PDB file of C-alpha atoms in Angstrom:
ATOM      1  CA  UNK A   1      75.994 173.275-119.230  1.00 71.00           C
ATOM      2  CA  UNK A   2      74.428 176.664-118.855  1.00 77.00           C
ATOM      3  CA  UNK A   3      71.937 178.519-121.261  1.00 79.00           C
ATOM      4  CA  UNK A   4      73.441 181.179-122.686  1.00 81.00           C
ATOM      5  CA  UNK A   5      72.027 185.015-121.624  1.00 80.00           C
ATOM      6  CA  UNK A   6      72.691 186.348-125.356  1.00 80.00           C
ATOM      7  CA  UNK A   7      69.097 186.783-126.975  1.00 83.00           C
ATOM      8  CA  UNK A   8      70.089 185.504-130.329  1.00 84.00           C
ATOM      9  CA  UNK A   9      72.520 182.337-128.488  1.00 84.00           C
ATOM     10  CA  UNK A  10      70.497 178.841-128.628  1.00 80.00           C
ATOM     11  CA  UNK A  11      73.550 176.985-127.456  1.00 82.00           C
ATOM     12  CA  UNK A  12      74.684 176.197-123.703  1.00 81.00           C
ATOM     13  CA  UNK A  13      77.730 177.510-122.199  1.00 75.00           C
ATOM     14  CA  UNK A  14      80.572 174.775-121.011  1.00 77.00           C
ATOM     15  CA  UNK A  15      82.760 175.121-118.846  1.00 75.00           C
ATOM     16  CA  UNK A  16      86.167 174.293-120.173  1.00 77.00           C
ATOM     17  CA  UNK A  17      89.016 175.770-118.174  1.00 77.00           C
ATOM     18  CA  UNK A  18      89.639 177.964-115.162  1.00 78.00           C
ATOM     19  CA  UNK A  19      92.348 180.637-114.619  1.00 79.00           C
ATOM     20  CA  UNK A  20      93.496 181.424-111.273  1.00 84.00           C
ATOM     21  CA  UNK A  21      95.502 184.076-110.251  1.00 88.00           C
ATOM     22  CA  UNK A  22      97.568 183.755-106.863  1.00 90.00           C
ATOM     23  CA  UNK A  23      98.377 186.264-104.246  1.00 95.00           C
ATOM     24  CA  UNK A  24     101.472 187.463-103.844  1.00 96.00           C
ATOM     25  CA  UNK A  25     100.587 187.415 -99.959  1.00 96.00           C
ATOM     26  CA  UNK A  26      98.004 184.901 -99.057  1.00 95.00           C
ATOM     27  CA  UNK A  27      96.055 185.228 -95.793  1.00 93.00           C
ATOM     28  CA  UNK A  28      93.681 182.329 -94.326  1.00 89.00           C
ATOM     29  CA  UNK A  29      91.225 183.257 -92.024  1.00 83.00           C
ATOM     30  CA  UNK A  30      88.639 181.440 -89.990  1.00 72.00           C
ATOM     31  CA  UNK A  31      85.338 179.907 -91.592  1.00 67.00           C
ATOM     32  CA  UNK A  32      82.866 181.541 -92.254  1.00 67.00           C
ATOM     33  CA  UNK A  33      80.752 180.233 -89.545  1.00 63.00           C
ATOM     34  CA  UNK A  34      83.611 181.419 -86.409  1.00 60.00           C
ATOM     35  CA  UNK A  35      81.483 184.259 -85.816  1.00 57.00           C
ATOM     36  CA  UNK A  36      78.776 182.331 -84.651  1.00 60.00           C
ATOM     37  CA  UNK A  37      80.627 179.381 -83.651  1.00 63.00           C
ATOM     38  CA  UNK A  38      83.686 180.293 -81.461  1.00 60.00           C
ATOM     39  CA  UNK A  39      84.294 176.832 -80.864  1.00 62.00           C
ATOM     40  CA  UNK A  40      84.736 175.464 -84.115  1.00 59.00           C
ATOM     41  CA  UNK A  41      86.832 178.877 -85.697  1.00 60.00           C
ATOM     42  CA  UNK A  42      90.771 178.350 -84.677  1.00 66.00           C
ATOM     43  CA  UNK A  43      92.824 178.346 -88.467  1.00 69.00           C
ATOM     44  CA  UNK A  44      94.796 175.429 -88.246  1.00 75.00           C
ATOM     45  CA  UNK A  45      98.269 176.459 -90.006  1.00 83.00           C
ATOM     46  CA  UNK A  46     101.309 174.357 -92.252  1.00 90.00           C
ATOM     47  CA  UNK A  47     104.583 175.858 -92.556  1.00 93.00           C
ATOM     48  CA  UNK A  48     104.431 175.000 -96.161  1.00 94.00           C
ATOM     49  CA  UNK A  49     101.950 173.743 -99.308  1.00 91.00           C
ATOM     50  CA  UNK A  50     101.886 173.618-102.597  1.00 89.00           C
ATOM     51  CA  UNK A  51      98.861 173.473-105.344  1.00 84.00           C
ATOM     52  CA  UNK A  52      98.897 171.408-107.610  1.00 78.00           C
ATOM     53  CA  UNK A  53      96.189 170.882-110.611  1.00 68.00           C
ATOM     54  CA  UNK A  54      97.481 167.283-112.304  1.00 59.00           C
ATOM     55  CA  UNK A  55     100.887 165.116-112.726  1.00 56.00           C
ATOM     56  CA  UNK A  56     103.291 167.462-114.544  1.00 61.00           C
ATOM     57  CA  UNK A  57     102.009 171.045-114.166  1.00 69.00           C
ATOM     58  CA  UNK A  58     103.941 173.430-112.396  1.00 79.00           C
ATOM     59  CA  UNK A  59     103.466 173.917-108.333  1.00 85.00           C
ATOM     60  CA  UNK A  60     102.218 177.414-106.896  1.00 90.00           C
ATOM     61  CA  UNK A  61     103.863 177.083-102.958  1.00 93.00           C
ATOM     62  CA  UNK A  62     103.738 179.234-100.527  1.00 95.00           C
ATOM     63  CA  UNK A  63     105.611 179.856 -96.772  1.00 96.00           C
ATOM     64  CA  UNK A  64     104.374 180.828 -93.649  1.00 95.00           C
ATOM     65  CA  UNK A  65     105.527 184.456 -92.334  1.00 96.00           C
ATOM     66  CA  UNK A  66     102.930 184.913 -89.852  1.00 95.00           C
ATOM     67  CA  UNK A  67      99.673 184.960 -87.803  1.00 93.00           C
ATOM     68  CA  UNK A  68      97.696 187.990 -86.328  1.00 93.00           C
ATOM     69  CA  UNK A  69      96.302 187.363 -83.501  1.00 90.00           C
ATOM     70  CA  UNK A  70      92.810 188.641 -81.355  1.00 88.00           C
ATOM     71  CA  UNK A  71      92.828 189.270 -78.013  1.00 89.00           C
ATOM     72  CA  UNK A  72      88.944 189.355 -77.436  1.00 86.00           C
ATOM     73  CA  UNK A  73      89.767 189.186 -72.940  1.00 87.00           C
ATOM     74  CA  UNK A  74      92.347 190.716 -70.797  1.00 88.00           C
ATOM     75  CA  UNK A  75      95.561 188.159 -70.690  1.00 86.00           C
ATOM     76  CA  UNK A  76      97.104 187.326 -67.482  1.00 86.00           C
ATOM     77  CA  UNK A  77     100.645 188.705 -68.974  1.00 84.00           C
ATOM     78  CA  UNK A  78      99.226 192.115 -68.825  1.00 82.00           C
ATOM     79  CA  UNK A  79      97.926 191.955 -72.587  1.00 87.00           C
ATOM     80  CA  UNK A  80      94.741 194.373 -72.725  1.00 86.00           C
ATOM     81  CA  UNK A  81      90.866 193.207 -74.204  1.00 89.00           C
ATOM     82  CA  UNK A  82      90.008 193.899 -77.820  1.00 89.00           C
ATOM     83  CA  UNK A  83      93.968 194.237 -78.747  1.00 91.00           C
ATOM     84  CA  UNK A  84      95.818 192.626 -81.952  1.00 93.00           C
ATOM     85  CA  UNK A  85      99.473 191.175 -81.523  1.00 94.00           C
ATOM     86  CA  UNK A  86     101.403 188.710 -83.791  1.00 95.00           C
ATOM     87  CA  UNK A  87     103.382 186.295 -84.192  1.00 95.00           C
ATOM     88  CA  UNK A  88     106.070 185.507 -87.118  1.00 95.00           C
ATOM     89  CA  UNK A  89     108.879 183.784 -88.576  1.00 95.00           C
ATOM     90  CA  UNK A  90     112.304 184.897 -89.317  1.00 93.00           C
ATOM     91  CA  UNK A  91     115.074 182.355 -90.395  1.00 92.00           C
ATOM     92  CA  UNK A  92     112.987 179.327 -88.913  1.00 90.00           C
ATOM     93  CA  UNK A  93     112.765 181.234 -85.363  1.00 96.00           C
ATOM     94  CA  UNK A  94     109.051 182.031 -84.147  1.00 96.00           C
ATOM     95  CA  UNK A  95     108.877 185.679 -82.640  1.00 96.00           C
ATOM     96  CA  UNK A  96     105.937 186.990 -80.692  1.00 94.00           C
ATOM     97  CA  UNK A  97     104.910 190.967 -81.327  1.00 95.00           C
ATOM     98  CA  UNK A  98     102.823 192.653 -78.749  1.00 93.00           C
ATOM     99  CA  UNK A  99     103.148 197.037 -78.172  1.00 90.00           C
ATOM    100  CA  UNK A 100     101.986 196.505 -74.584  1.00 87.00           C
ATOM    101  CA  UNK A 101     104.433 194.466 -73.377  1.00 86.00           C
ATOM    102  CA  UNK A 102     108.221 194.175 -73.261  1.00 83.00           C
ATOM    103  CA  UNK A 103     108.369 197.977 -74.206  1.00 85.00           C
ATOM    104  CA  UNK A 104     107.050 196.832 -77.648  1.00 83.00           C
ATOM    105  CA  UNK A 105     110.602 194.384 -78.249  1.00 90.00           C
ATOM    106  CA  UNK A 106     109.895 191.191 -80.052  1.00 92.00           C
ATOM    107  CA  UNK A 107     110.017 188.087 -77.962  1.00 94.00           C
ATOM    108  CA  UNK A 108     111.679 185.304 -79.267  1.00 95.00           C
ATOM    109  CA  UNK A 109     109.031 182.361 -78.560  1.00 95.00           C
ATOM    110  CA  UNK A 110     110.698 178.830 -80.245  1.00 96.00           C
ATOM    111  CA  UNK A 111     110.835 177.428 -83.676  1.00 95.00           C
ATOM    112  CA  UNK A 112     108.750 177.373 -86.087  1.00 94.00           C
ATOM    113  CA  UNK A 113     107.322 174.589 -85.220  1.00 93.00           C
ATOM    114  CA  UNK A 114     105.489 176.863 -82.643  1.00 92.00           C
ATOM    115  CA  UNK A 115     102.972 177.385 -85.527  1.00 91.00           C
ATOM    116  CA  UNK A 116     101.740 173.600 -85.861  1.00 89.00           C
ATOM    117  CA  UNK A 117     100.221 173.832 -82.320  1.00 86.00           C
ATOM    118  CA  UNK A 118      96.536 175.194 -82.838  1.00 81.00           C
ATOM    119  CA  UNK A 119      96.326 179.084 -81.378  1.00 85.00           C
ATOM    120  CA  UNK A 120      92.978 179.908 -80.444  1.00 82.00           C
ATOM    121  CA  UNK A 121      94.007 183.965 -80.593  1.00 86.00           C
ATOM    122  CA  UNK A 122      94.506 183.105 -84.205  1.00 87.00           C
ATOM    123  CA  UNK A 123      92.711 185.224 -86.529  1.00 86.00           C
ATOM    124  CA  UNK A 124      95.073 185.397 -90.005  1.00 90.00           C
ATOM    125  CA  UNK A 125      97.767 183.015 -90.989  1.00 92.00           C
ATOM    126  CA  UNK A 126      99.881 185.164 -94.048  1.00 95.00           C
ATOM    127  CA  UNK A 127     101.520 183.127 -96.542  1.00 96.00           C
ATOM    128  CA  UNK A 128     103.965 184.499 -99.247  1.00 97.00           C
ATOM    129  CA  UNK A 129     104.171 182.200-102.469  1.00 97.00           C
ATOM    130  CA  UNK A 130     107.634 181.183-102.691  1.00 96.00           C
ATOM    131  CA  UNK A 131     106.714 179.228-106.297  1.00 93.00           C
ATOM    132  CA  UNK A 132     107.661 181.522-109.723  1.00 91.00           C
ATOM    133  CA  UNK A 133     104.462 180.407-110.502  1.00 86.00           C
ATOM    134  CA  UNK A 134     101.496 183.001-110.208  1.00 86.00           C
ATOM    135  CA  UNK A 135      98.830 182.110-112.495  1.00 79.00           C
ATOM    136  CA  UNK A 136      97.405 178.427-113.657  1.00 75.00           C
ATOM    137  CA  UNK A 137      94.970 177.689-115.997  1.00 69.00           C
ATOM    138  CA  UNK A 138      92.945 174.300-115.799  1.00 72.00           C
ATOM    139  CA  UNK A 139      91.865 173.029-119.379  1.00 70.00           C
ATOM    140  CA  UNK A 140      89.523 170.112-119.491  1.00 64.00           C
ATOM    141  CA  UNK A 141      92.107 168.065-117.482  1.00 51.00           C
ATOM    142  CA  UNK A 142      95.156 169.300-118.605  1.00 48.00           C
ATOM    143  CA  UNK A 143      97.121 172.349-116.814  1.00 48.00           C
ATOM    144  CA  UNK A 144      99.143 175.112-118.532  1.00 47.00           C
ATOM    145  CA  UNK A 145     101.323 177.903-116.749  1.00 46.00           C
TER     146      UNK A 145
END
């Protein structure tokens, strides 16, 4: 419980649900701790989750479309410091996007499987919620959609 802020209110506030709204386009980023700890700040990606509250409440999923990635040093193919490229999917096929090379083509670069292996040049993974659901509510145990 929390006091109440209203003057005249001698009763505590309780908290007794919580409405979340999701993203049409989701995009996970690093911790916030990466900037100081380069180590530690690759986004480890899933081609697909789901959120769930409790048994019998309707799923928000999402689906992996993509990563940007950082190129903080000069790459050996040719790929310039301080640039952004990206990867992405398209009908399970991983594609790689970079203007400097390749005359700015896409590269085809595997499946998408491509996206379980940790990239360190990761710097946003975009999801887009594949689910009809877009908003939950959480009541005292019990979800409604």
């Amino acid at each position: 419980p929390i006091c109440c802020q209203h003057e005249r209110c001698q009763e505590d506030m309780v908290l007794k649900s919580i409405r979340t709204a999701w993203p049409a386009v989701l995009q996970v980023g690093p911790p916030s701790y990466a900037a100081v700890d380069r180590e530690r700040s690759s986004v480890k990606s899933t081609i697909s989750f789901s959120i769930t509250h409790s048994t019998g409440c309707a799923a928000v999923s999402y689906k992996l479309v993509g990563s940007i990635r950082y190129h903080e040093t000069p790459e050996d193919d040719g790929t310039a410091a301080n640039h952004f490229t990206c990867r992405f999917l398209q009908k399970a096929r991983a594609y790689s996007y970079n203007d400097m090379l390749h005359s700015g083509e896409l590269k085809e670069i595997g499946d998408e499987s491509v996206f379980l292996d940790t990239d360190p040049l990761a710097t946003t993974l975009m999801y887009v919620r594949t689910s009809d659901a877009s908003v939950s509510h959480f009541f005292l145990g019990d979800c409604h959609i």
